[in-house]
Amino acid sequence: MHQAGQAGNYPHGVHPALVPGVSVDDQRYDYRTDRVVVVVVAVTILAFLAWGLLDTEGLAAASETALVWVTTYFGWFCSVLAAVVLFFMLWIGFGRYGRIPLGLDGEKPEYTTFSWVAMLFAAGMGVGLLFFGPYEPMQYYLEPAPGTVDPQTREAMHRALVQTVFHWGPQAWAMYALVGATVAYGAYRRGRTVLMSSIFESLIGRDGVRGARGRIIDIFAIIATLFGTAAALGIGALQIGRGVQIAGGLGEINTPMLLGIVAVLTAVFITSAVSGVARGIRYLSNINMVFAVIVAIFVFLVGPTLFLVNFIPSVIAQYLSETLTLIAYSASYGE
């Protein structure tokens, strides 16, 4: 009975020891729109938009208050969570579980390594890396973290990039890897639906996934994704607008122009998403990666090449030597 109960958790009643991997594509799922999830998400987003349009200052003040409250009372939790996820994913990746393919046994990769890496960067970090990549090192160079180094010094220069790598390096990618691996394992190894709620099936059961608890998980996942996408679009619009302003010699970028940029970006985003991963997202990611490599080579050759040759290895070594110190750095050192 115990073995039968375990086997029931696998598609088609196959015993766990005999499962070579079951893809979600092989399941007979009837994909229907969950009206409860759609209605709750739609009402929440429309209410937030109405708040922003009718009381912009109030929304800004509330957002600032929420940000300060979260960083003050839960900053330690975010730091601990990031460290735990990093070490957990290293244990998963380099341990025996790292040999489990996220697909069927013997199945060949659907995309080339170049396209895979390109999509990781384009869809994972995207405009955030282009915006904060230059911004954070300069900000930390001018205003280092309290109690570390003096501003605008060689030490501050190294520390600034180390701090940036800490934010955008292995710890950030560990977060992506945790979510991506769980969804991929559930969908392409266990045959579950590609929903955030499905990765909790082992905890809350299949009935829980299909019930209220699963809907709550999916609602939060959709809202978080929408807000994250909106933030990326906003940052991208500001950056593109500023670039157009400098390159075109225009005056101040007004709201209608920013809205136009957001509309164009949204149209491209929707088109690439609707066309699927194999076409739009992959093509755009490959083009993006090619341009990124060209820009990197240009900066390396035209810029201070000798300085970069010395600087980059030093930053990597300093980051590795100070990882635990950066993880331990918290509000206990000061505001």
Short mmCIF file of C-alpha atoms in Angstrom, two decimals:
data_model
loop_
_atom_site.label_atom_id
_atom_site.label_comp_id
_atom_site.label_asym_id
_atom_site.label_seq_id
_atom_site.Cartn_x
_atom_site.Cartn_y
_atom_site.Cartn_z
CA MET A 1 0.00 0.00 0.00
CA HIS A 2 2.85 2.33 0.81
CA GLN A 3 4.51 1.68 -2.55
CA ALA A 4 1.22 2.15 -4.33
CA GLY A 5 0.75 5.49 -2.55
CA GLN A 6 4.17 6.61 -3.69
CA ALA A 7 3.59 5.42 -7.22
CA GLY A 8 0.35 7.38 -7.30
CA ASN A 9 2.34 10.59 -7.08
CA TYR A 10 3.83 9.85 -10.51
CA PRO A 11 1.97 10.14 -13.81
CA HIS A 12 0.42 6.92 -15.14
CA GLY A 13 1.01 5.20 -11.78
CA VAL A 14 4.63 4.37 -12.60
CA HIS A 15 6.80 3.37 -9.64
CA PRO A 16 9.42 6.01 -8.75
CA ALA A 17 12.29 3.58 -9.33
CA LEU A 18 11.20 3.05 -12.94
CA VAL A 19 10.58 6.66 -13.93
CA PRO A 20 13.02 7.81 -16.68
CA GLY A 21 11.33 11.20 -16.71
CA VAL A 22 7.85 12.26 -17.76
CA SER A 23 7.36 15.49 -19.70
CA VAL A 24 4.37 17.76 -19.26
CA ASP A 25 3.99 17.61 -23.05
CA ASP A 26 3.05 13.94 -22.77
CA GLN A 27 0.24 14.57 -20.28
CA ARG A 28 -3.40 14.98 -21.20
CA TYR A 29 -3.91 18.22 -19.32
CA ASP A 30 -6.94 20.30 -20.16
CA TYR A 31 -5.56 23.82 -19.88
CA ARG A 32 -8.37 26.14 -18.93
CA THR A 33 -8.31 29.69 -17.66
CA ASP A 34 -8.92 29.83 -13.91
CA ARG A 35 -11.50 32.57 -13.65
CA VAL A 36 -10.94 33.08 -9.92
CA VAL A 37 -7.23 33.71 -10.44
CA VAL A 38 -7.84 36.01 -13.41
CA VAL A 39 -10.51 38.07 -11.62
CA VAL A 40 -8.48 38.51 -8.42
CA VAL A 41 -5.34 39.49 -10.35
CA ALA A 42 -7.25 41.84 -12.66
CA VAL A 43 -9.03 43.60 -9.79
CA THR A 44 -5.77 43.98 -7.86
CA ILE A 45 -3.86 45.43 -10.82
CA LEU A 46 -6.69 47.77 -11.88
CA ALA A 47 -7.06 49.00 -8.30
CA PHE A 48 -3.33 49.70 -8.12
CA LEU A 49 -3.42 51.54 -11.47
CA ALA A 50 -6.39 53.61 -10.32
CA TRP A 51 -4.54 54.50 -7.14
CA GLY A 52 -1.52 55.61 -9.13
CA LEU A 53 -3.57 57.73 -11.54
CA LEU A 54 -5.82 59.35 -8.96
CA ASP A 55 -3.31 59.80 -6.12
CA THR A 56 0.22 59.61 -7.50
CA GLU A 57 1.83 61.28 -4.49
CA GLY A 58 -0.05 59.04 -2.08
CA LEU A 59 1.08 55.92 -3.93
CA ALA A 60 4.69 57.16 -3.98
CA ALA A 61 4.58 57.87 -0.23
CA ALA A 62 3.02 54.50 0.55
CA SER A 63 5.56 52.69 -1.62
CA GLU A 64 8.44 54.49 0.09
CA THR A 65 7.03 53.66 3.51
CA ALA A 66 6.60 50.00 2.55
CA LEU A 67 10.15 49.81 1.19
CA VAL A 68 11.64 51.33 4.35
CA TRP A 69 9.55 49.02 6.55
CA VAL A 70 10.57 45.88 4.65
CA THR A 71 14.28 46.76 4.55
CA THR A 72 14.27 47.76 8.21
CA TYR A 73 12.49 44.74 9.64
CA PHE A 74 13.19 42.07 7.02
CA GLY A 75 16.52 43.10 5.54
CA TRP A 76 18.18 40.40 7.65
CA PHE A 77 15.76 37.82 6.28
CA CYS A 78 16.55 38.74 2.68
CA SER A 79 20.29 38.45 3.37
CA VAL A 80 19.92 35.10 5.14
CA LEU A 81 17.60 33.77 2.43
CA ALA A 82 20.02 34.76 -0.34
CA ALA A 83 22.91 33.03 1.47
CA VAL A 84 20.90 29.88 2.17
CA VAL A 85 19.69 29.64 -1.44
CA LEU A 86 23.25 30.12 -2.75
CA PHE A 87 24.73 27.33 -0.64
CA PHE A 88 21.71 25.10 -1.22
CA MET A 89 21.99 25.43 -5.01
CA LEU A 90 25.74 24.77 -4.86
CA TRP A 91 24.99 21.62 -2.87
CA ILE A 92 22.32 20.59 -5.38
CA GLY A 93 24.46 21.38 -8.42
CA PHE A 94 27.67 19.70 -7.30
CA GLY A 95 26.03 16.86 -5.35
CA ARG A 96 24.43 13.68 -6.58
CA TYR A 97 21.18 15.45 -7.43
CA GLY A 98 23.01 17.65 -9.92
CA ARG A 99 23.25 14.67 -12.28
CA ILE A 100 19.46 14.45 -12.67
CA PRO A 101 18.53 15.87 -16.09
CA LEU A 102 15.74 18.42 -16.25
CA GLY A 103 14.06 16.36 -18.92
CA LEU A 104 13.75 12.79 -20.13
CA ASP A 105 16.71 10.44 -19.87
CA GLY A 106 18.80 10.69 -23.03
CA GLU A 107 16.87 13.70 -24.31
CA LYS A 108 19.00 16.17 -26.26
CA PRO A 109 18.95 19.90 -25.41
CA GLU A 110 16.38 21.86 -27.38
CA TYR A 111 18.62 24.93 -27.75
CA THR A 112 22.30 25.58 -28.24
CA THR A 113 24.41 26.69 -25.30
CA PHE A 114 24.78 30.17 -26.82
CA SER A 115 21.00 30.61 -27.16
CA TRP A 116 20.44 29.19 -23.68
CA VAL A 117 22.90 31.62 -22.07
CA ALA A 118 21.51 34.49 -24.17
CA MET A 119 17.96 33.79 -23.00
CA LEU A 120 19.12 33.49 -19.40
CA PHE A 121 20.59 36.97 -19.46
CA ALA A 122 17.90 38.60 -21.60
CA ALA A 123 14.89 37.11 -19.82
CA GLY A 124 16.48 36.76 -16.38
CA MET A 125 18.10 40.14 -15.82
CA GLY A 126 17.41 42.13 -18.95
CA VAL A 127 17.17 45.86 -18.56
CA GLY A 128 17.95 45.68 -14.84
CA LEU A 129 21.53 44.66 -15.59
CA LEU A 130 21.90 47.40 -18.22
CA PHE A 131 20.55 50.03 -15.84
CA PHE A 132 22.07 49.07 -12.50
CA GLY A 133 25.23 47.60 -14.04
CA PRO A 134 26.72 51.07 -14.62
CA TYR A 135 24.74 52.79 -11.85
CA GLU A 136 25.63 50.68 -8.84
CA PRO A 137 29.45 50.75 -9.16
CA MET A 138 29.42 54.53 -9.56
CA GLN A 139 27.01 54.96 -6.65
CA TYR A 140 29.08 52.76 -4.33
CA TYR A 141 32.28 54.48 -5.47
CA LEU A 142 30.88 57.88 -4.50
CA GLU A 143 29.05 56.60 -1.40
CA PRO A 144 30.57 53.35 -0.08
CA ALA A 145 28.75 51.30 2.52
CA PRO A 146 29.24 52.75 6.02
CA GLY A 147 32.31 51.59 7.88
CA THR A 148 34.07 50.12 4.84
CA VAL A 149 36.33 52.44 2.81
CA ASP A 150 36.72 56.13 2.05
CA PRO A 151 34.76 57.41 -0.97
CA GLN A 152 36.44 58.11 -4.31
CA THR A 153 39.58 56.11 -3.59
CA ARG A 154 41.18 53.08 -5.21
CA GLU A 155 39.81 50.96 -2.40
CA ALA A 156 36.35 52.37 -3.02
CA MET A 157 36.71 51.59 -6.73
CA HIS A 158 37.38 47.91 -6.04
CA ARG A 159 34.82 47.68 -3.26
CA ALA A 160 32.15 49.27 -5.46
CA LEU A 161 32.42 46.59 -8.14
CA VAL A 162 32.71 43.82 -5.55
CA GLN A 163 29.45 45.02 -4.00
CA THR A 164 27.83 45.08 -7.44
CA VAL A 165 28.98 41.53 -8.22
CA PHE A 166 27.57 40.50 -4.86
CA HIS A 167 24.17 41.84 -5.93
CA TRP A 168 24.18 40.59 -9.52
CA GLY A 169 26.48 37.56 -9.34
CA PRO A 170 26.13 34.05 -7.93
CA GLN A 171 23.57 34.94 -5.26
CA ALA A 172 21.20 36.52 -7.76
CA TRP A 173 21.62 33.62 -10.16
CA ALA A 174 21.03 31.15 -7.34
CA MET A 175 17.57 32.68 -6.87
CA TYR A 176 16.84 32.24 -10.58
CA ALA A 177 18.24 28.72 -10.53
CA LEU A 178 16.09 27.70 -7.55
CA VAL A 179 12.83 28.75 -9.21
CA GLY A 180 13.84 27.63 -12.70
CA ALA A 181 15.05 24.22 -11.57
CA THR A 182 11.95 23.48 -9.51
CA VAL A 183 9.58 24.44 -12.32
CA ALA A 184 11.64 22.55 -14.92
CA TYR A 185 11.96 19.45 -12.75
CA GLY A 186 8.25 19.38 -12.02
CA ALA A 187 7.20 19.96 -15.63
CA TYR A 188 9.81 18.05 -17.64
CA ARG A 189 10.76 15.32 -15.17
CA ARG A 190 7.54 14.74 -13.25
CA GLY A 191 4.96 15.79 -15.85
CA ARG A 192 3.34 18.54 -13.75
CA THR A 193 1.79 21.70 -15.13
CA VAL A 194 4.01 24.73 -15.66
CA LEU A 195 2.51 26.69 -12.78
CA MET A 196 4.20 28.00 -9.66
CA SER A 197 1.67 26.17 -7.55
CA SER A 198 2.66 22.82 -9.07
CA ILE A 199 6.11 22.92 -7.49
CA PHE A 200 4.43 22.74 -4.08
CA GLU A 201 2.60 19.51 -4.90
CA SER A 202 4.87 17.47 -2.65
CA LEU A 203 4.03 19.79 0.26
CA ILE A 204 0.32 20.49 -0.14
CA GLY A 205 -0.72 17.57 -2.36
CA ARG A 206 -2.41 17.54 -5.75
CA ASP A 207 -5.74 18.54 -4.24
CA GLY A 208 -4.09 21.50 -2.53
CA VAL A 209 -2.53 22.61 -5.80
CA ARG A 210 -5.90 22.51 -7.52
CA GLY A 211 -7.66 24.15 -4.59
CA ALA A 212 -7.54 27.47 -2.78
CA ARG A 213 -3.92 27.19 -1.66
CA GLY A 214 -2.72 26.60 -5.21
CA ARG A 215 -4.74 29.54 -6.47
CA ILE A 216 -3.25 31.82 -3.82
CA ILE A 217 0.26 30.79 -4.87
CA ASP A 218 -0.51 31.43 -8.55
CA ILE A 219 -2.12 34.79 -7.78
CA PHE A 220 0.94 36.00 -5.90
CA ALA A 221 3.23 34.66 -8.64
CA ILE A 222 1.33 36.49 -11.40
CA ILE A 223 1.15 39.76 -9.47
CA ALA A 224 4.86 39.60 -8.62
CA THR A 225 5.69 38.92 -12.28
CA LEU A 226 3.52 41.79 -13.49
CA PHE A 227 5.02 44.25 -11.02
CA GLY A 228 8.52 43.09 -11.87
CA THR A 229 7.85 43.48 -15.59
CA ALA A 230 6.34 46.92 -15.03
CA ALA A 231 9.40 48.02 -13.07
CA ALA A 232 11.68 46.77 -15.84
CA LEU A 233 9.64 48.60 -18.47
CA GLY A 234 9.76 51.79 -16.42
CA ILE A 235 13.51 51.62 -15.95
CA GLY A 236 14.01 50.80 -19.62
CA ALA A 237 11.80 53.70 -20.71
CA LEU A 238 13.74 56.17 -18.57
CA GLN A 239 17.07 54.87 -19.85
CA ILE A 240 16.00 54.89 -23.51
CA GLY A 241 14.42 58.33 -23.10
CA ARG A 242 17.62 59.73 -21.65
CA GLY A 243 19.63 58.16 -24.47
CA VAL A 244 17.33 59.66 -27.10
CA GLN A 245 17.56 63.01 -25.34
CA ILE A 246 21.38 63.01 -25.38
CA ALA A 247 21.81 61.52 -28.87
CA GLY A 248 19.09 63.64 -30.46
CA GLY A 249 19.83 66.87 -28.64
CA LEU A 250 16.24 67.05 -27.43
CA GLY A 251 14.92 68.95 -24.48
CA GLU A 252 13.37 67.45 -21.39
CA ILE A 253 11.70 64.08 -21.94
CA ASN A 254 8.01 64.54 -21.18
CA THR A 255 5.42 62.02 -20.04
CA PRO A 256 3.82 61.39 -23.48
CA MET A 257 7.23 60.46 -24.91
CA LEU A 258 7.90 58.07 -22.04
CA LEU A 259 4.47 56.52 -22.50
CA GLY A 260 5.24 56.07 -26.20
CA ILE A 261 8.50 54.31 -25.36
CA VAL A 262 6.68 52.06 -22.86
CA ALA A 263 4.06 51.26 -25.50
CA VAL A 264 6.72 50.22 -28.02
CA LEU A 265 8.56 48.12 -25.44
CA THR A 266 5.29 46.50 -24.34
CA ALA A 267 4.39 45.66 -27.95
CA VAL A 268 7.79 44.04 -28.51
CA PHE A 269 7.51 42.18 -25.20
CA ILE A 270 4.03 40.82 -25.98
CA THR A 271 5.02 39.87 -29.53
CA SER A 272 8.09 37.95 -28.37
CA ALA A 273 6.14 36.24 -25.59
CA VAL A 274 3.25 35.23 -27.86
CA SER A 275 5.62 33.93 -30.55
CA GLY A 276 7.09 31.52 -28.01
CA VAL A 277 10.53 30.69 -26.69
CA ALA A 278 11.69 28.92 -29.84
CA ARG A 279 11.11 31.95 -32.05
CA GLY A 280 10.73 35.50 -30.71
CA ILE A 281 12.42 35.18 -27.34
CA ARG A 282 15.31 33.15 -28.73
CA TYR A 283 15.87 35.46 -31.71
CA LEU A 284 15.74 38.62 -29.61
CA SER A 285 18.01 37.09 -26.98
CA ASN A 286 20.59 36.02 -29.57
CA ILE A 287 20.59 39.49 -31.14
CA ASN A 288 20.86 41.06 -27.70
CA MET A 289 23.81 38.82 -26.78
CA VAL A 290 25.63 39.60 -30.03
CA PHE A 291 25.29 43.34 -29.44
CA ALA A 292 26.36 42.93 -25.79
CA VAL A 293 29.50 41.04 -26.81
CA ILE A 294 30.31 43.67 -29.46
CA VAL A 295 29.93 46.49 -26.93
CA ALA A 296 32.05 44.61 -24.37
CA ILE A 297 34.83 44.04 -26.90
CA PHE A 298 34.64 47.67 -28.02
CA VAL A 299 34.92 48.98 -24.45
CA PHE A 300 37.75 46.56 -23.70
CA LEU A 301 39.81 47.52 -26.77
CA VAL A 302 39.05 51.24 -26.99
CA GLY A 303 38.91 51.85 -23.27
CA PRO A 304 41.71 51.48 -20.71
CA THR A 305 42.61 47.93 -21.76
CA LEU A 306 45.63 47.51 -19.48
CA PHE A 307 43.66 48.85 -16.54
CA LEU A 308 40.81 46.41 -17.18
CA VAL A 309 43.22 43.48 -17.50
CA ASN A 310 44.48 44.27 -14.01
CA PHE A 311 41.18 45.39 -12.53
CA ILE A 312 38.84 42.51 -13.44
CA PRO A 313 40.92 39.65 -11.89
CA SER A 314 41.46 41.75 -8.76
CA VAL A 315 37.72 42.29 -8.34
CA ILE A 316 36.99 38.58 -8.82
CA ALA A 317 39.62 37.59 -6.26
CA GLN A 318 38.41 40.22 -3.78
CA TYR A 319 34.81 39.09 -4.23
CA LEU A 320 35.73 35.47 -3.49
CA SER A 321 37.73 36.48 -0.43
CA GLU A 322 34.99 38.76 0.94
CA THR A 323 31.88 36.73 0.14
CA LEU A 324 31.25 35.69 3.73
CA THR A 325 31.91 39.24 4.93
CA LEU A 326 29.39 40.60 2.44
CA ILE A 327 26.83 38.01 3.52
CA ALA A 328 27.34 38.97 7.16
CA TYR A 329 27.06 42.70 6.47
CA SER A 330 23.77 43.93 7.94
CA ALA A 331 22.08 46.81 9.75
CA SER A 332 24.07 45.87 12.87
CA TYR A 333 26.93 47.88 11.29
CA GLY A 334 24.76 51.02 11.12
CA GLU A 335 21.96 52.51 9.09
#
